[in-house]
């Protein structure tokens, strides 16, 4: 029997963002693996086992899930948002590459989900309407100096930037350092969108400018979108503003 493992994106929070494919993968699994709060978002079903672990145990979680799948168990590994964006799909692929040869014969499915930057962008307009990139501010798996170089390059090249993992209790200073670095490259009026817990009951979306962006407004449930020089804000009387980046960019002279 060939084992099966699905890496499933749960979307940003509310069940209405869960795709039918993801729902079917979760329902058919015999064993669920994931970060505890993400597993709590999956309905309890009779006959399924649930294996919760800490947020920093991605590779150990992937290893345990693959080992279980190799015995013939139908396994689902859950991720918030999309499993391929700073999440579990990469960890599972890495363990398959370095693990036992038999794991390469497993039936592996990556089930996409709505990632945080798309959910936040949809709430505020179309800030990702032109070229954009996504960066994680966590230096758990890469040096902070590399984060700085990528911030410089992205801002200098004119990308809208989605910032994942802006702060945590262990690294409360990094988002502030990132904002200070971006101020070297971008105008003070550049829009900055703070999207916290989008798709959940405590959702909050705010818009500031780079000049006055308050770094204390972010936590690990927050996704930040920093506009480019082209990003615009449309103010509307009695309604939330619309933030968008035009699809057309003026020709840059040599």
GROMACS .gro file of C-alpha atoms in nm:
model
  254
    1UNK     CA    1   0.000   0.000   0.000
    2UNK     CA    2   0.133   0.345  -0.097
    3UNK     CA    3   0.100   0.594   0.185
    4UNK     CA    4  -0.070   0.929   0.132
    5UNK     CA    5   0.018   1.268   0.275
    6UNK     CA    6  -0.164   1.593   0.201
    7UNK     CA    7  -0.032   1.931   0.313
    8UNK     CA    8  -0.345   2.141   0.353
    9UNK     CA    9  -0.389   2.518   0.360
   10UNK     CA   10  -0.665   2.629   0.596
   11UNK     CA   11  -0.681   2.986   0.469
   12UNK     CA   12  -0.675   3.293   0.692
   13UNK     CA   13  -0.924   3.180   0.954
   14UNK     CA   14  -1.297   3.163   0.893
   15UNK     CA   15  -1.436   2.836   0.755
   16UNK     CA   16  -1.578   3.017   0.451
   17UNK     CA   17  -1.222   3.057   0.321
   18UNK     CA   18  -1.154   2.682   0.330
   19UNK     CA   19  -1.159   2.541  -0.023
   20UNK     CA   20  -1.368   2.232  -0.109
   21UNK     CA   21  -1.047   2.046  -0.196
   22UNK     CA   22  -0.899   2.128   0.146
   23UNK     CA   23  -1.219   2.026   0.324
   24UNK     CA   24  -1.223   1.693   0.140
   25UNK     CA   25  -0.856   1.625   0.221
   26UNK     CA   26  -0.917   1.691   0.589
   27UNK     CA   27  -1.230   1.475   0.597
   28UNK     CA   28  -1.058   1.177   0.434
   29UNK     CA   29  -0.746   1.182   0.654
   30UNK     CA   30  -0.693   0.922   0.921
   31UNK     CA   31  -0.432   1.133   1.105
   32UNK     CA   32  -0.392   1.510   1.136
   33UNK     CA   33  -0.064   1.685   1.219
   34UNK     CA   34  -0.015   2.055   1.283
   35UNK     CA   35   0.054   2.351   1.507
   36UNK     CA   36  -0.197   2.331   1.793
   37UNK     CA   37  -0.401   2.648   1.719
   38UNK     CA   38  -0.433   2.545   1.352
   39UNK     CA   39  -0.551   2.197   1.444
   40UNK     CA   40  -0.812   2.360   1.670
   41UNK     CA   41  -0.967   2.510   1.355
   42UNK     CA   42  -1.031   2.164   1.207
   43UNK     CA   43  -1.355   1.991   1.315
   44UNK     CA   44  -1.310   1.681   1.526
   45UNK     CA   45  -1.411   1.372   1.330
   46UNK     CA   46  -1.459   1.019   1.461
   47UNK     CA   47  -1.173   0.784   1.382
   48UNK     CA   48  -0.911   1.053   1.324
   49UNK     CA   49  -0.604   1.094   1.540
   50UNK     CA   50  -0.468   1.444   1.603
   51UNK     CA   51  -0.102   1.525   1.667
   52UNK     CA   52  -0.040   1.882   1.782
   53UNK     CA   53   0.306   2.037   1.813
   54UNK     CA   54   0.471   2.372   1.877
   55UNK     CA   55   0.507   2.639   1.609
   56UNK     CA   56   0.887   2.598   1.589
   57UNK     CA   57   0.877   2.222   1.534
   58UNK     CA   58   0.807   2.221   1.159
   59UNK     CA   59   1.072   1.967   1.056
   60UNK     CA   60   0.997   1.734   1.347
   61UNK     CA   61   0.625   1.758   1.262
   62UNK     CA   62   0.695   1.681   0.896
   63UNK     CA   63   0.917   1.386   0.990
   64UNK     CA   64   0.650   1.237   1.219
   65UNK     CA   65   0.377   1.285   0.958
   66UNK     CA   66   0.584   1.122   0.683
   67UNK     CA   67   0.679   0.831   0.907
   68UNK     CA   68   0.309   0.775   0.977
   69UNK     CA   69   0.217   0.803   0.609
   70UNK     CA   70   0.482   0.547   0.519
   71UNK     CA   71   0.291   0.286   0.721
   72UNK     CA   72  -0.011   0.333   0.492
   73UNK     CA   73  -0.196   0.594   0.697
   74UNK     CA   74  -0.376   0.874   0.513
   75UNK     CA   75  -0.215   1.180   0.670
   76UNK     CA   76  -0.302   1.550   0.649
   77UNK     CA   77  -0.059   1.817   0.768
   78UNK     CA   78  -0.235   2.149   0.824
   79UNK     CA   79  -0.103   2.500   0.769
   80UNK     CA   80  -0.263   2.837   0.820
   81UNK     CA   81  -0.304   3.032   0.496
   82UNK     CA   82  -0.128   2.857   0.206
   83UNK     CA   83   0.104   2.565   0.292
   84UNK     CA   84   0.360   2.676   0.034
   85UNK     CA   85   0.407   3.029   0.172
   86UNK     CA   86   0.644   3.022   0.473
   87UNK     CA   87   0.468   2.706   0.589
   88UNK     CA   88   0.463   2.328   0.600
   89UNK     CA   89   0.489   2.227   0.233
   90UNK     CA   90   0.857   2.321   0.220
   91UNK     CA   91   0.929   2.135   0.545
   92UNK     CA   92   0.762   1.819   0.413
   93UNK     CA   93   0.955   1.838   0.083
   94UNK     CA   94   1.281   1.887   0.272
   95UNK     CA   95   1.219   1.581   0.488
   96UNK     CA   96   1.133   1.374   0.181
   97UNK     CA   97   1.462   1.479   0.020
   98UNK     CA   98   1.674   1.393   0.323
   99UNK     CA   99   1.469   1.106   0.466
  100UNK     CA  100   1.439   0.738   0.378
  101UNK     CA  101   1.418   0.650   0.009
  102UNK     CA  102   1.074   0.496   0.066
  103UNK     CA  103   0.930   0.841   0.142
  104UNK     CA  104   0.986   0.945  -0.222
  105UNK     CA  105   0.725   0.686  -0.323
  106UNK     CA  106   0.453   0.845  -0.109
  107UNK     CA  107   0.147   0.999  -0.273
  108UNK     CA  108   0.208   1.368  -0.188
  109UNK     CA  109  -0.057   1.636  -0.243
  110UNK     CA  110  -0.018   2.006  -0.167
  111UNK     CA  111  -0.361   2.164  -0.120
  112UNK     CA  112  -0.348   2.544  -0.164
  113UNK     CA  113  -0.515   2.798   0.059
  114UNK     CA  114  -0.565   3.173   0.074
  115UNK     CA  115  -0.249   3.321   0.219
  116UNK     CA  116  -0.250   3.623   0.451
  117UNK     CA  117  -0.124   3.879   0.199
  118UNK     CA  118  -0.410   3.797  -0.039
  119UNK     CA  119  -0.671   3.812   0.237
  120UNK     CA  120  -0.542   4.148   0.365
  121UNK     CA  121  -0.512   4.292   0.014
  122UNK     CA  122  -0.872   4.197  -0.065
  123UNK     CA  123  -0.994   4.375   0.247
  124UNK     CA  124  -0.836   4.709   0.153
  125UNK     CA  125  -0.852   4.721  -0.226
  126UNK     CA  126  -0.573   4.611  -0.460
  127UNK     CA  127  -0.231   4.697  -0.313
  128UNK     CA  128  -0.082   4.395  -0.493
  129UNK     CA  129  -0.214   4.515  -0.828
  130UNK     CA  130   0.134   4.538  -0.978
  131UNK     CA  131   0.467   4.366  -0.905
  132UNK     CA  132   0.508   4.257  -0.543
  133UNK     CA  133   0.711   4.026  -0.322
  134UNK     CA  134   0.674   3.857   0.016
  135UNK     CA  135   0.938   3.860   0.291
  136UNK     CA  136   0.944   3.698   0.632
  137UNK     CA  137   1.103   3.912   0.902
  138UNK     CA  138   1.182   3.606   1.112
  139UNK     CA  139   1.553   3.533   1.142
  140UNK     CA  140   1.499   3.187   1.292
  141UNK     CA  141   1.601   3.020   0.964
  142UNK     CA  142   1.811   3.291   0.797
  143UNK     CA  143   2.045   3.568   0.918
  144UNK     CA  144   1.904   3.916   0.980
  145UNK     CA  145   2.168   4.061   0.747
  146UNK     CA  146   2.002   3.872   0.460
  147UNK     CA  147   1.663   4.016   0.557
  148UNK     CA  148   1.814   4.365   0.542
  149UNK     CA  149   1.963   4.307   0.196
  150UNK     CA  150   1.633   4.178   0.065
  151UNK     CA  151   1.443   4.475   0.208
  152UNK     CA  152   1.687   4.712   0.038
  153UNK     CA  153   1.660   4.528  -0.293
  154UNK     CA  154   1.280   4.500  -0.290
  155UNK     CA  155   1.220   4.864  -0.200
  156UNK     CA  156   1.485   4.986  -0.441
  157UNK     CA  157   1.337   4.783  -0.726
  158UNK     CA  158   0.988   4.922  -0.674
  159UNK     CA  159   0.810   4.615  -0.538
  160UNK     CA  160   0.512   4.633  -0.306
  161UNK     CA  161   0.628   4.429  -0.006
  162UNK     CA  162   0.419   4.191   0.205
  163UNK     CA  163   0.584   4.136   0.543
  164UNK     CA  164   0.514   3.808   0.721
  165UNK     CA  165   0.612   3.723   1.082
  166UNK     CA  166   0.680   4.086   1.176
  167UNK     CA  167   0.737   4.043   1.550
  168UNK     CA  168   0.733   3.789   1.829
  169UNK     CA  169   0.809   3.789   2.201
  170UNK     CA  170   1.161   3.666   2.120
  171UNK     CA  171   1.229   3.937   1.857
  172UNK     CA  172   1.021   4.249   1.925
  173UNK     CA  173   1.265   4.489   1.753
  174UNK     CA  174   1.281   4.357   1.398
  175UNK     CA  175   0.970   4.518   1.251
  176UNK     CA  176   1.086   4.857   1.374
  177UNK     CA  177   1.427   4.798   1.219
  178UNK     CA  178   1.264   4.697   0.891
  179UNK     CA  179   1.048   5.011   0.880
  180UNK     CA  180   1.349   5.232   0.948
  181UNK     CA  181   1.533   5.061   0.665
  182UNK     CA  182   1.244   5.106   0.422
  183UNK     CA  183   1.227   5.477   0.508
  184UNK     CA  184   1.569   5.512   0.345
  185UNK     CA  185   1.423   5.409   0.009
  186UNK     CA  186   1.057   5.513   0.000
  187UNK     CA  187   0.866   5.843   0.034
  188UNK     CA  188   0.719   5.931   0.372
  189UNK     CA  189   0.368   5.916   0.225
  190UNK     CA  190   0.401   5.552   0.113
  191UNK     CA  191   0.090   5.362   0.232
  192UNK     CA  192   0.139   5.089   0.491
  193UNK     CA  193  -0.147   4.844   0.553
  194UNK     CA  194  -0.174   4.658   0.884
  195UNK     CA  195  -0.401   4.354   0.859
  196UNK     CA  196  -0.451   4.168   1.183
  197UNK     CA  197  -0.634   3.835   1.212
  198UNK     CA  198  -0.813   3.884   0.880
  199UNK     CA  199  -1.091   3.627   0.846
  200UNK     CA  200  -1.132   3.589   1.222
  201UNK     CA  201  -1.370   3.756   1.470
  202UNK     CA  202  -1.101   3.996   1.598
  203UNK     CA  203  -1.005   4.115   1.248
  204UNK     CA  204  -0.863   4.468   1.214
  205UNK     CA  205  -0.730   4.647   0.908
  206UNK     CA  206  -0.566   4.991   0.932
  207UNK     CA  207  -0.383   5.215   0.688
  208UNK     CA  208  -0.096   5.448   0.783
  209UNK     CA  209   0.191   5.614   0.602
  210UNK     CA  210   0.550   5.502   0.622
  211UNK     CA  211   0.636   5.823   0.808
  212UNK     CA  212   0.405   5.752   1.102
  213UNK     CA  213   0.364   5.372   1.089
  214UNK     CA  214   0.348   5.255   1.452
  215UNK     CA  215   0.550   4.939   1.492
  216UNK     CA  216   0.366   4.857   1.816
  217UNK     CA  217   0.052   4.793   1.607
  218UNK     CA  218   0.192   4.460   1.481
  219UNK     CA  219   0.208   4.114   1.633
  220UNK     CA  220   0.247   3.762   1.495
  221UNK     CA  221  -0.118   3.768   1.378
  222UNK     CA  222  -0.046   4.076   1.164
  223UNK     CA  223   0.042   4.089   0.795
  224UNK     CA  224   0.187   4.421   0.675
  225UNK     CA  225   0.177   4.544   0.316
  226UNK     CA  226   0.418   4.830   0.238
  227UNK     CA  227   0.332   5.005  -0.086
  228UNK     CA  228   0.564   5.108  -0.366
  229UNK     CA  229   0.612   5.462  -0.498
  230UNK     CA  230   0.312   5.403  -0.726
  231UNK     CA  231   0.069   5.279  -0.458
  232UNK     CA  232  -0.229   5.512  -0.412
  233UNK     CA  233  -0.493   5.572  -0.143
  234UNK     CA  234  -0.849   5.663  -0.247
  235UNK     CA  235  -1.022   5.840   0.043
  236UNK     CA  236  -1.401   5.796   0.059
  237UNK     CA  237  -1.638   5.994   0.277
  238UNK     CA  238  -1.794   5.769   0.541
  239UNK     CA  239  -1.626   5.458   0.397
  240UNK     CA  240  -1.290   5.287   0.443
  241UNK     CA  241  -1.018   5.400   0.200
  242UNK     CA  242  -0.917   5.194  -0.099
  243UNK     CA  243  -0.546   5.122  -0.136
  244UNK     CA  244  -0.430   5.013  -0.480
  245UNK     CA  245  -0.121   4.990  -0.697
  246UNK     CA  246  -0.189   5.082  -1.061
  247UNK     CA  247  -0.117   4.814  -1.319
  248UNK     CA  248   0.058   5.064  -1.544
  249UNK     CA  249   0.394   5.216  -1.446
  250UNK     CA  250   0.543   5.519  -1.613
  251UNK     CA  251   0.844   5.451  -1.834
  252UNK     CA  252   1.171   5.509  -1.649
  253UNK     CA  253   1.412   5.725  -1.845
  254UNK     CA  254   1.768   5.603  -1.885
   0.00000   0.00000   0.00000
